[in-house]
Amino acid sequence: MINVAIDGPAGAGKSTVARAAAKKLGYIYVDTGALYRAVGVNALRNKIETTDAEKVGASLADITVELKFVQGVQHVFLNGDDVSEEIRLPEASMAASNVSAIPAVRAFLFDLQRDIAAKNDCIMDGRDIGTVVLPDAQVKIFLTADDEERAMRRYKELKEKGSEVTFKEVLDDLRIRDYNDSHREIAPLKPAEDSVMINTTGMTLEESINAVIKAVKEKIA
Ligand code: DC
């Protein structure tokens, strides 16, 4: 199977770019952030403090998280409920970042990610795909952009959905998540040694997609 790992900070455009590149290459696209978001949503629903490692860890015994691909589109299920929309709420982002620092959560989601990659040609995106989940991926990409540009992209997305957030709130949130994601003890966000670095600051979406496809083609040619 061909496995492409794409890691990078929040808002770098990983999901949009990876989804489009996967479509062009005929691979499935796996968004692993959705899994951490589902665990975060479960904590929010049950009023469990998302930074409480013990309680969040204990909650894992009662939940199932699954990914299903409906016509190539990923849906995430929490205890059998399709939570693909709910996981995109802003509170789910911070909850996901918090629960993702808990080792039991990462262990809980590990096999699921490995199994999908073992059975499918895929582009998998996340924070630790090239470093931890798929260290043998044929292609590893670290996709990033300046934080103000990432925040602006996220801000526009949220505004389009009718959200009342301010740009500053989005930027502050993103900086906190960047800090959390790259400073946690377990599987912190960092480029794999053998990754191709792509900085999309100032690039159009089309240019970013082409840069990813080019990197994949160069590695697997
Ligand atoms: O990519 P995203 O914004 O949907 O991810 C949500 C959170 O999940 C992010 O703040 C960090 C965490 N995450 C992770 O720790 N490891 C992954 N492979 C994917 C996401």
PDB file of C-alpha atoms and ligand atoms in Angstrom:
ATOM      1  CA  MET A   1       0.000   0.000   0.000  1.00  0.00           C
ATOM      2  CA  ILE A   2       1.136   3.551  -0.599  1.00  0.00           C
ATOM      3  CA  ASN A   3       1.017   5.692   2.524  1.00  0.00           C
ATOM      4  CA  VAL A   4       1.511   9.428   2.465  1.00  0.00           C
ATOM      5  CA  ALA A   5       1.840  11.122   5.862  1.00  0.00           C
ATOM      6  CA  ILE A   6       1.056  14.816   6.103  1.00  0.00           C
ATOM      7  CA  ASP A   7       1.687  16.562   9.383  1.00  0.00           C
ATOM      8  CA  GLY A   8       1.591  20.202  10.346  1.00  0.00           C
ATOM      9  CA  PRO A   9       0.028  22.777  12.652  1.00  0.00           C
ATOM     10  CA  ALA A  10      -3.651  23.689  12.890  1.00  0.00           C
ATOM     11  CA  GLY A  11      -4.983  25.652   9.954  1.00  0.00           C
ATOM     12  CA  ALA A  12      -2.099  24.933   7.578  1.00  0.00           C
ATOM     13  CA  GLY A  13      -4.663  23.733   5.046  1.00  0.00           C
ATOM     14  CA  LYS A  14      -3.700  20.095   5.515  1.00  0.00           C
ATOM     15  CA  SER A  15      -7.206  18.736   5.196  1.00  0.00           C
ATOM     16  CA  THR A  16      -8.225  20.714   2.107  1.00  0.00           C
ATOM     17  CA  VAL A  17      -4.921  20.092   0.371  1.00  0.00           C
ATOM     18  CA  ALA A  18      -4.694  16.425   1.377  1.00  0.00           C
ATOM     19  CA  ARG A  19      -8.294  15.717   0.349  1.00  0.00           C
ATOM     20  CA  ALA A  20      -7.792  17.244  -3.104  1.00  0.00           C
ATOM     21  CA  ALA A  21      -4.414  15.581  -3.618  1.00  0.00           C
ATOM     22  CA  ALA A  22      -5.822  12.202  -2.562  1.00  0.00           C
ATOM     23  CA  LYS A  23      -8.664  12.555  -5.043  1.00  0.00           C
ATOM     24  CA  LYS A  24      -6.268  13.301  -7.890  1.00  0.00           C
ATOM     25  CA  LEU A  25      -4.023  10.387  -6.933  1.00  0.00           C
ATOM     26  CA  GLY A  26      -6.914   7.952  -6.365  1.00  0.00           C
ATOM     27  CA  TYR A  27      -6.063   7.363  -2.681  1.00  0.00           C
ATOM     28  CA  ILE A  28      -8.378   7.686   0.290  1.00  0.00           C
ATOM     29  CA  TYR A  29      -7.941  10.678   2.548  1.00  0.00           C
ATOM     30  CA  VAL A  30      -7.812  10.046   6.294  1.00  0.00           C
ATOM     31  CA  ASP A  31      -8.192  12.981   8.666  1.00  0.00           C
ATOM     32  CA  THR A  32      -6.919  11.736  12.023  1.00  0.00           C
ATOM     33  CA  GLY A  33      -7.756  14.994  13.827  1.00  0.00           C
ATOM     34  CA  ALA A  34     -11.402  13.864  13.537  1.00  0.00           C
ATOM     35  CA  LEU A  35     -10.637  10.957  15.881  1.00  0.00           C
ATOM     36  CA  TYR A  36      -9.222  13.204  18.604  1.00  0.00           C
ATOM     37  CA  ARG A  37     -12.144  15.546  18.050  1.00  0.00           C
ATOM     38  CA  ALA A  38     -14.603  12.672  18.588  1.00  0.00           C
ATOM     39  CA  VAL A  39     -12.943  11.796  21.905  1.00  0.00           C
ATOM     40  CA  GLY A  40     -13.069  15.503  22.814  1.00  0.00           C
ATOM     41  CA  VAL A  41     -16.779  15.696  21.924  1.00  0.00           C
ATOM     42  CA  ASN A  42     -17.465  12.676  24.107  1.00  0.00           C
ATOM     43  CA  ALA A  43     -15.811  14.473  27.042  1.00  0.00           C
ATOM     44  CA  LEU A  44     -17.795  17.670  26.365  1.00  0.00           C
ATOM     45  CA  ARG A  45     -21.062  15.721  26.119  1.00  0.00           C
ATOM     46  CA  ASN A  46     -20.380  14.029  29.432  1.00  0.00           C
ATOM     47  CA  LYS A  47     -19.088  17.172  31.138  1.00  0.00           C
ATOM     48  CA  ILE A  48     -15.674  15.623  31.678  1.00  0.00           C
ATOM     49  CA  GLU A  49     -12.844  18.150  32.035  1.00  0.00           C
ATOM     50  CA  THR A  50     -10.819  17.634  28.827  1.00  0.00           C
ATOM     51  CA  THR A  51      -7.482  18.108  30.596  1.00  0.00           C
ATOM     52  CA  ASP A  52      -8.300  15.490  33.270  1.00  0.00           C
ATOM     53  CA  ALA A  53      -6.186  12.550  32.105  1.00  0.00           C
ATOM     54  CA  GLU A  54      -7.670  10.133  34.581  1.00  0.00           C
ATOM     55  CA  LYS A  55     -11.316  10.846  33.805  1.00  0.00           C
ATOM     56  CA  VAL A  56     -10.820  11.097  30.053  1.00  0.00           C
ATOM     57  CA  GLY A  57      -8.790   7.876  30.183  1.00  0.00           C
ATOM     58  CA  ALA A  58     -11.553   6.113  32.092  1.00  0.00           C
ATOM     59  CA  SER A  59     -14.187   7.347  29.604  1.00  0.00           C
ATOM     60  CA  LEU A  60     -12.460   5.405  26.813  1.00  0.00           C
ATOM     61  CA  ALA A  61     -13.738   2.100  28.203  1.00  0.00           C
ATOM     62  CA  ASP A  62     -17.298   3.129  27.310  1.00  0.00           C
ATOM     63  CA  ILE A  63     -16.842   4.524  23.835  1.00  0.00           C
ATOM     64  CA  THR A  64     -16.358   3.369  20.281  1.00  0.00           C
ATOM     65  CA  VAL A  65     -14.835   5.609  17.645  1.00  0.00           C
ATOM     66  CA  GLU A  66     -15.020   4.511  14.012  1.00  0.00           C
ATOM     67  CA  LEU A  67     -14.187   5.945  10.629  1.00  0.00           C
ATOM     68  CA  LYS A  68     -16.297   5.049   7.629  1.00  0.00           C
ATOM     69  CA  PHE A  69     -15.818   6.134   4.055  1.00  0.00           C
ATOM     70  CA  VAL A  70     -19.022   6.973   2.216  1.00  0.00           C
ATOM     71  CA  GLN A  71     -18.248   7.533  -1.490  1.00  0.00           C
ATOM     72  CA  GLY A  72     -14.709   8.408  -0.532  1.00  0.00           C
ATOM     73  CA  VAL A  73     -15.811  10.918   2.121  1.00  0.00           C
ATOM     74  CA  GLN A  74     -14.759  10.252   5.686  1.00  0.00           C
ATOM     75  CA  HIS A  75     -17.400  10.149   8.418  1.00  0.00           C
ATOM     76  CA  VAL A  76     -16.552   9.747  12.076  1.00  0.00           C
ATOM     77  CA  PHE A  77     -18.834   7.854  14.445  1.00  0.00           C
ATOM     78  CA  LEU A  78     -18.911   8.130  18.214  1.00  0.00           C
ATOM     79  CA  ASN A  79     -20.834   5.264  19.808  1.00  0.00           C
ATOM     80  CA  GLY A  80     -22.523   4.694  16.464  1.00  0.00           C
ATOM     81  CA  ASP A  81     -23.603   8.365  16.017  1.00  0.00           C
ATOM     82  CA  ASP A  82     -22.279  10.270  13.034  1.00  0.00           C
ATOM     83  CA  VAL A  83     -20.554  13.250  14.728  1.00  0.00           C
ATOM     84  CA  SER A  84     -18.821  14.545  11.579  1.00  0.00           C
ATOM     85  CA  GLU A  85     -20.495  17.976  11.942  1.00  0.00           C
ATOM     86  CA  GLU A  86     -20.357  18.317  15.721  1.00  0.00           C
ATOM     87  CA  ILE A  87     -16.595  17.743  15.811  1.00  0.00           C
ATOM     88  CA  ARG A  88     -16.073  20.944  13.783  1.00  0.00           C
ATOM     89  CA  LEU A  89     -17.483  23.266  16.449  1.00  0.00           C
ATOM     90  CA  PRO A  90     -14.754  25.581  17.864  1.00  0.00           C
ATOM     91  CA  GLU A  91     -15.096  24.096  21.378  1.00  0.00           C
ATOM     92  CA  ALA A  92     -14.343  20.686  19.902  1.00  0.00           C
ATOM     93  CA  SER A  93     -11.005  22.009  18.570  1.00  0.00           C
ATOM     94  CA  MET A  94      -9.660  22.913  22.000  1.00  0.00           C
ATOM     95  CA  ALA A  95     -11.162  19.762  23.532  1.00  0.00           C
ATOM     96  CA  ALA A  96      -9.355  17.697  20.878  1.00  0.00           C
ATOM     97  CA  SER A  97      -6.069  19.459  21.509  1.00  0.00           C
ATOM     98  CA  ASN A  98      -6.430  18.812  25.254  1.00  0.00           C
ATOM     99  CA  VAL A  99      -7.386  15.129  25.031  1.00  0.00           C
ATOM    100  CA  SER A 100      -4.707  14.498  22.409  1.00  0.00           C
ATOM    101  CA  ALA A 101      -2.017  15.160  25.035  1.00  0.00           C
ATOM    102  CA  ILE A 102      -3.277  12.188  27.085  1.00  0.00           C
ATOM    103  CA  PRO A 103      -1.235   9.028  26.369  1.00  0.00           C
ATOM    104  CA  ALA A 104      -4.232   6.683  26.858  1.00  0.00           C
ATOM    105  CA  VAL A 105      -6.145   8.572  24.165  1.00  0.00           C
ATOM    106  CA  ARG A 106      -3.291   8.285  21.694  1.00  0.00           C
ATOM    107  CA  ALA A 107      -2.944   4.577  22.435  1.00  0.00           C
ATOM    108  CA  PHE A 108      -6.697   4.108  22.031  1.00  0.00           C
ATOM    109  CA  LEU A 109      -6.643   5.612  18.513  1.00  0.00           C
ATOM    110  CA  PHE A 110      -3.361   4.133  17.319  1.00  0.00           C
ATOM    111  CA  ASP A 111      -4.492   0.740  15.919  1.00  0.00           C
ATOM    112  CA  LEU A 112      -7.433   2.264  14.122  1.00  0.00           C
ATOM    113  CA  GLN A 113      -5.086   4.545  12.183  1.00  0.00           C
ATOM    114  CA  ARG A 114      -2.553   1.803  11.496  1.00  0.00           C
ATOM    115  CA  ASP A 115      -5.231  -0.601  10.229  1.00  0.00           C
ATOM    116  CA  ILE A 116      -6.618   1.874   7.719  1.00  0.00           C
ATOM    117  CA  ALA A 117      -3.129   2.615   6.377  1.00  0.00           C
ATOM    118  CA  ALA A 118      -2.306  -1.094   6.112  1.00  0.00           C
ATOM    119  CA  LYS A 119      -5.380  -1.746   3.981  1.00  0.00           C
ATOM    120  CA  ASN A 120      -5.556   1.339   1.750  1.00  0.00           C
ATOM    121  CA  ASP A 121      -3.463   3.583  -0.425  1.00  0.00           C
ATOM    122  CA  CYS A 122      -3.997   6.743   1.575  1.00  0.00           C
ATOM    123  CA  ILE A 123      -2.985  10.228   2.470  1.00  0.00           C
ATOM    124  CA  MET A 124      -3.259  10.473   6.235  1.00  0.00           C
ATOM    125  CA  ASP A 125      -3.013  13.828   7.961  1.00  0.00           C
ATOM    126  CA  GLY A 126      -2.399  14.723  11.579  1.00  0.00           C
ATOM    127  CA  ARG A 127       0.406  15.780  13.905  1.00  0.00           C
ATOM    128  CA  ASP A 128       2.404  12.569  14.456  1.00  0.00           C
ATOM    129  CA  ILE A 129       1.677  10.514  11.353  1.00  0.00           C
ATOM    130  CA  GLY A 130       5.191  10.605   9.888  1.00  0.00           C
ATOM    131  CA  THR A 131       6.886  10.400  13.299  1.00  0.00           C
ATOM    132  CA  VAL A 132       4.798   7.843  15.218  1.00  0.00           C
ATOM    133  CA  VAL A 133       1.791   6.343  13.425  1.00  0.00           C
ATOM    134  CA  LEU A 134       3.367   5.579  10.040  1.00  0.00           C
ATOM    135  CA  PRO A 135       7.133   5.870  10.471  1.00  0.00           C
ATOM    136  CA  ASP A 136       7.562   3.760   7.315  1.00  0.00           C
ATOM    137  CA  ALA A 137       5.300   5.856   5.095  1.00  0.00           C
ATOM    138  CA  GLN A 138       6.804   6.149   1.614  1.00  0.00           C
ATOM    139  CA  VAL A 139       6.148   9.894   1.580  1.00  0.00           C
ATOM    140  CA  LYS A 140       6.197  12.303   4.518  1.00  0.00           C
ATOM    141  CA  ILE A 141       5.233  15.913   4.172  1.00  0.00           C
ATOM    142  CA  PHE A 142       5.297  18.684   6.760  1.00  0.00           C
ATOM    143  CA  LEU A 143       2.801  21.299   5.651  1.00  0.00           C
ATOM    144  CA  THR A 144       2.875  24.655   7.352  1.00  0.00           C
ATOM    145  CA  ALA A 145       2.181  28.384   6.923  1.00  0.00           C
ATOM    146  CA  ASP A 146       2.673  31.520   9.042  1.00  0.00           C
ATOM    147  CA  ASP A 147       0.297  31.638  11.986  1.00  0.00           C
ATOM    148  CA  GLU A 148      -1.452  34.872  10.929  1.00  0.00           C
ATOM    149  CA  GLU A 149      -2.202  33.396   7.537  1.00  0.00           C
ATOM    150  CA  ARG A 150      -3.457  30.156   9.091  1.00  0.00           C
ATOM    151  CA  ALA A 151      -5.663  32.119  11.487  1.00  0.00           C
ATOM    152  CA  MET A 152      -7.057  34.217   8.630  1.00  0.00           C
ATOM    153  CA  ARG A 153      -8.012  31.096   6.675  1.00  0.00           C
ATOM    154  CA  ARG A 154      -9.736  29.591   9.709  1.00  0.00           C
ATOM    155  CA  TYR A 155     -11.440  32.917  10.518  1.00  0.00           C
ATOM    156  CA  LYS A 156     -12.898  33.163   7.006  1.00  0.00           C
ATOM    157  CA  GLU A 157     -14.144  29.566   7.205  1.00  0.00           C
ATOM    158  CA  LEU A 158     -15.873  30.202  10.534  1.00  0.00           C
ATOM    159  CA  LYS A 159     -17.387  33.485   9.289  1.00  0.00           C
ATOM    160  CA  GLU A 160     -18.806  31.703   6.263  1.00  0.00           C
ATOM    161  CA  LYS A 161     -20.534  29.334   8.641  1.00  0.00           C
ATOM    162  CA  GLY A 162     -22.092  32.335  10.386  1.00  0.00           C
ATOM    163  CA  SER A 163     -19.848  32.329  13.452  1.00  0.00           C
ATOM    164  CA  GLU A 164     -19.476  35.534  15.504  1.00  0.00           C
ATOM    165  CA  VAL A 165     -15.789  35.024  16.370  1.00  0.00           C
ATOM    166  CA  THR A 166     -13.206  37.789  15.994  1.00  0.00           C
ATOM    167  CA  PHE A 167      -9.895  37.385  14.164  1.00  0.00           C
ATOM    168  CA  LYS A 168      -8.026  37.891  17.436  1.00  0.00           C
ATOM    169  CA  GLU A 169      -9.933  35.075  19.131  1.00  0.00           C
ATOM    170  CA  VAL A 170      -9.106  32.737  16.262  1.00  0.00           C
ATOM    171  CA  LEU A 171      -5.422  33.747  16.281  1.00  0.00           C
ATOM    172  CA  ASP A 172      -5.137  33.401  20.073  1.00  0.00           C
ATOM    173  CA  ASP A 173      -6.819  29.986  19.977  1.00  0.00           C
ATOM    174  CA  LEU A 174      -4.566  28.814  17.191  1.00  0.00           C
ATOM    175  CA  ARG A 175      -1.435  29.946  19.037  1.00  0.00           C
ATOM    176  CA  ILE A 176      -2.510  28.098  22.176  1.00  0.00           C
ATOM    177  CA  ARG A 177      -3.174  24.952  20.147  1.00  0.00           C
ATOM    178  CA  ASP A 178       0.172  25.264  18.329  1.00  0.00           C
ATOM    179  CA  TYR A 179       1.894  25.545  21.671  1.00  0.00           C
ATOM    180  CA  ASN A 180      -0.026  22.604  23.193  1.00  0.00           C
ATOM    181  CA  ASP A 181       0.429  20.379  20.150  1.00  0.00           C
ATOM    182  CA  SER A 182       4.153  20.982  19.818  1.00  0.00           C
ATOM    183  CA  HIS A 183       5.113  21.012  23.516  1.00  0.00           C
ATOM    184  CA  ARG A 184       3.244  17.979  24.838  1.00  0.00           C
ATOM    185  CA  GLU A 185       5.378  15.117  26.072  1.00  0.00           C
ATOM    186  CA  ILE A 186       3.835  12.442  23.912  1.00  0.00           C
ATOM    187  CA  ALA A 187       4.029  12.510  20.122  1.00  0.00           C
ATOM    188  CA  PRO A 188       4.510  16.281  19.844  1.00  0.00           C
ATOM    189  CA  LEU A 189       4.014  17.992  16.521  1.00  0.00           C
ATOM    190  CA  LYS A 190       7.374  18.081  14.751  1.00  0.00           C
ATOM    191  CA  PRO A 191       8.617  17.334  11.267  1.00  0.00           C
ATOM    192  CA  ALA A 192       9.849  13.771  10.709  1.00  0.00           C
ATOM    193  CA  GLU A 193      13.534  13.799   9.808  1.00  0.00           C
ATOM    194  CA  ASP A 194      12.814  12.490   6.335  1.00  0.00           C
ATOM    195  CA  SER A 195       9.887  14.812   5.595  1.00  0.00           C
ATOM    196  CA  VAL A 196       9.524  17.235   2.725  1.00  0.00           C
ATOM    197  CA  MET A 197       8.788  20.722   4.095  1.00  0.00           C
ATOM    198  CA  ILE A 198       6.096  22.693   2.274  1.00  0.00           C
ATOM    199  CA  ASN A 199       5.312  26.224   3.476  1.00  0.00           C
ATOM    200  CA  THR A 200       2.075  27.414   1.878  1.00  0.00           C
ATOM    201  CA  THR A 201       2.276  31.050   3.025  1.00  0.00           C
ATOM    202  CA  GLY A 202       1.297  33.136   0.014  1.00  0.00           C
ATOM    203  CA  MET A 203       0.450  30.073  -2.092  1.00  0.00           C
ATOM    204  CA  THR A 204      -2.966  29.560  -3.619  1.00  0.00           C
ATOM    205  CA  LEU A 205      -4.835  26.369  -2.835  1.00  0.00           C
ATOM    206  CA  GLU A 206      -4.060  25.056  -6.325  1.00  0.00           C
ATOM    207  CA  GLU A 207      -0.334  25.715  -5.814  1.00  0.00           C
ATOM    208  CA  SER A 208      -0.387  23.947  -2.449  1.00  0.00           C
ATOM    209  CA  ILE A 209      -2.151  20.901  -3.908  1.00  0.00           C
ATOM    210  CA  ASN A 210       0.318  20.765  -6.788  1.00  0.00           C
ATOM    211  CA  ALA A 211       3.268  21.025  -4.393  1.00  0.00           C
ATOM    212  CA  VAL A 212       1.960  18.002  -2.469  1.00  0.00           C
ATOM    213  CA  ILE A 213       1.309  15.966  -5.611  1.00  0.00           C
ATOM    214  CA  LYS A 214       4.775  16.814  -6.900  1.00  0.00           C
ATOM    215  CA  ALA A 215       6.353  15.670  -3.613  1.00  0.00           C
ATOM    216  CA  VAL A 216       4.403  12.386  -3.751  1.00  0.00           C
ATOM    217  CA  LYS A 217       5.305  11.724  -7.380  1.00  0.00           C
ATOM    218  CA  GLU A 218       8.978  12.453  -6.776  1.00  0.00           C
ATOM    219  CA  LYS A 219       9.132   9.987  -3.895  1.00  0.00           C
ATOM    220  CA  ILE A 220       7.210   7.127  -5.426  1.00  0.00           C
ATOM    221  CA  ALA A 221       8.454   7.443  -8.998  1.00  0.00           C
TER     222      ALA A 221
HETATM  223  O1   DC B   1      -6.208  18.539  12.703  1.00  0.00           O
HETATM  224  P1   DC B   1      -7.265  18.980  13.716  1.00  0.00           P
HETATM  225  O2   DC B   1      -7.269  20.463  13.971  1.00  0.00           O
HETATM  226  O3   DC B   1      -8.623  18.462  13.396  1.00  0.00           O
HETATM  227  O4   DC B   1      -6.809  18.253  15.086  1.00  0.00           O
HETATM  228  C1   DC B   1      -7.469  18.471  16.308  1.00  0.00           C
HETATM  229  C2   DC B   1      -6.500  18.254  17.455  1.00  0.00           C
HETATM  230  O5   DC B   1      -6.159  16.861  17.530  1.00  0.00           O
HETATM  231  C3   DC B   1      -5.173  18.998  17.333  1.00  0.00           C
HETATM  232  O6   DC B   1      -5.152  20.172  18.118  1.00  0.00           O
HETATM  233  C4   DC B   1      -4.126  18.029  17.809  1.00  0.00           C
HETATM  234  C5   DC B   1      -4.789  16.702  17.813  1.00  0.00           C
HETATM  235  N1   DC B   1      -4.213  15.750  16.861  1.00  0.00           N
HETATM  236  C6   DC B   1      -3.137  15.001  17.287  1.00  0.00           C
HETATM  237  O7   DC B   1      -2.663  15.195  18.396  1.00  0.00           O
HETATM  238  N2   DC B   1      -2.615  14.050  16.481  1.00  0.00           N
HETATM  239  C7   DC B   1      -3.120  13.828  15.261  1.00  0.00           C
HETATM  240  N3   DC B   1      -2.588  12.881  14.498  1.00  0.00           N
HETATM  241  C8   DC B   1      -4.202  14.611  14.786  1.00  0.00           C
HETATM  242  C9   DC B   1      -4.718  15.572  15.620  1.00  0.00           C
END
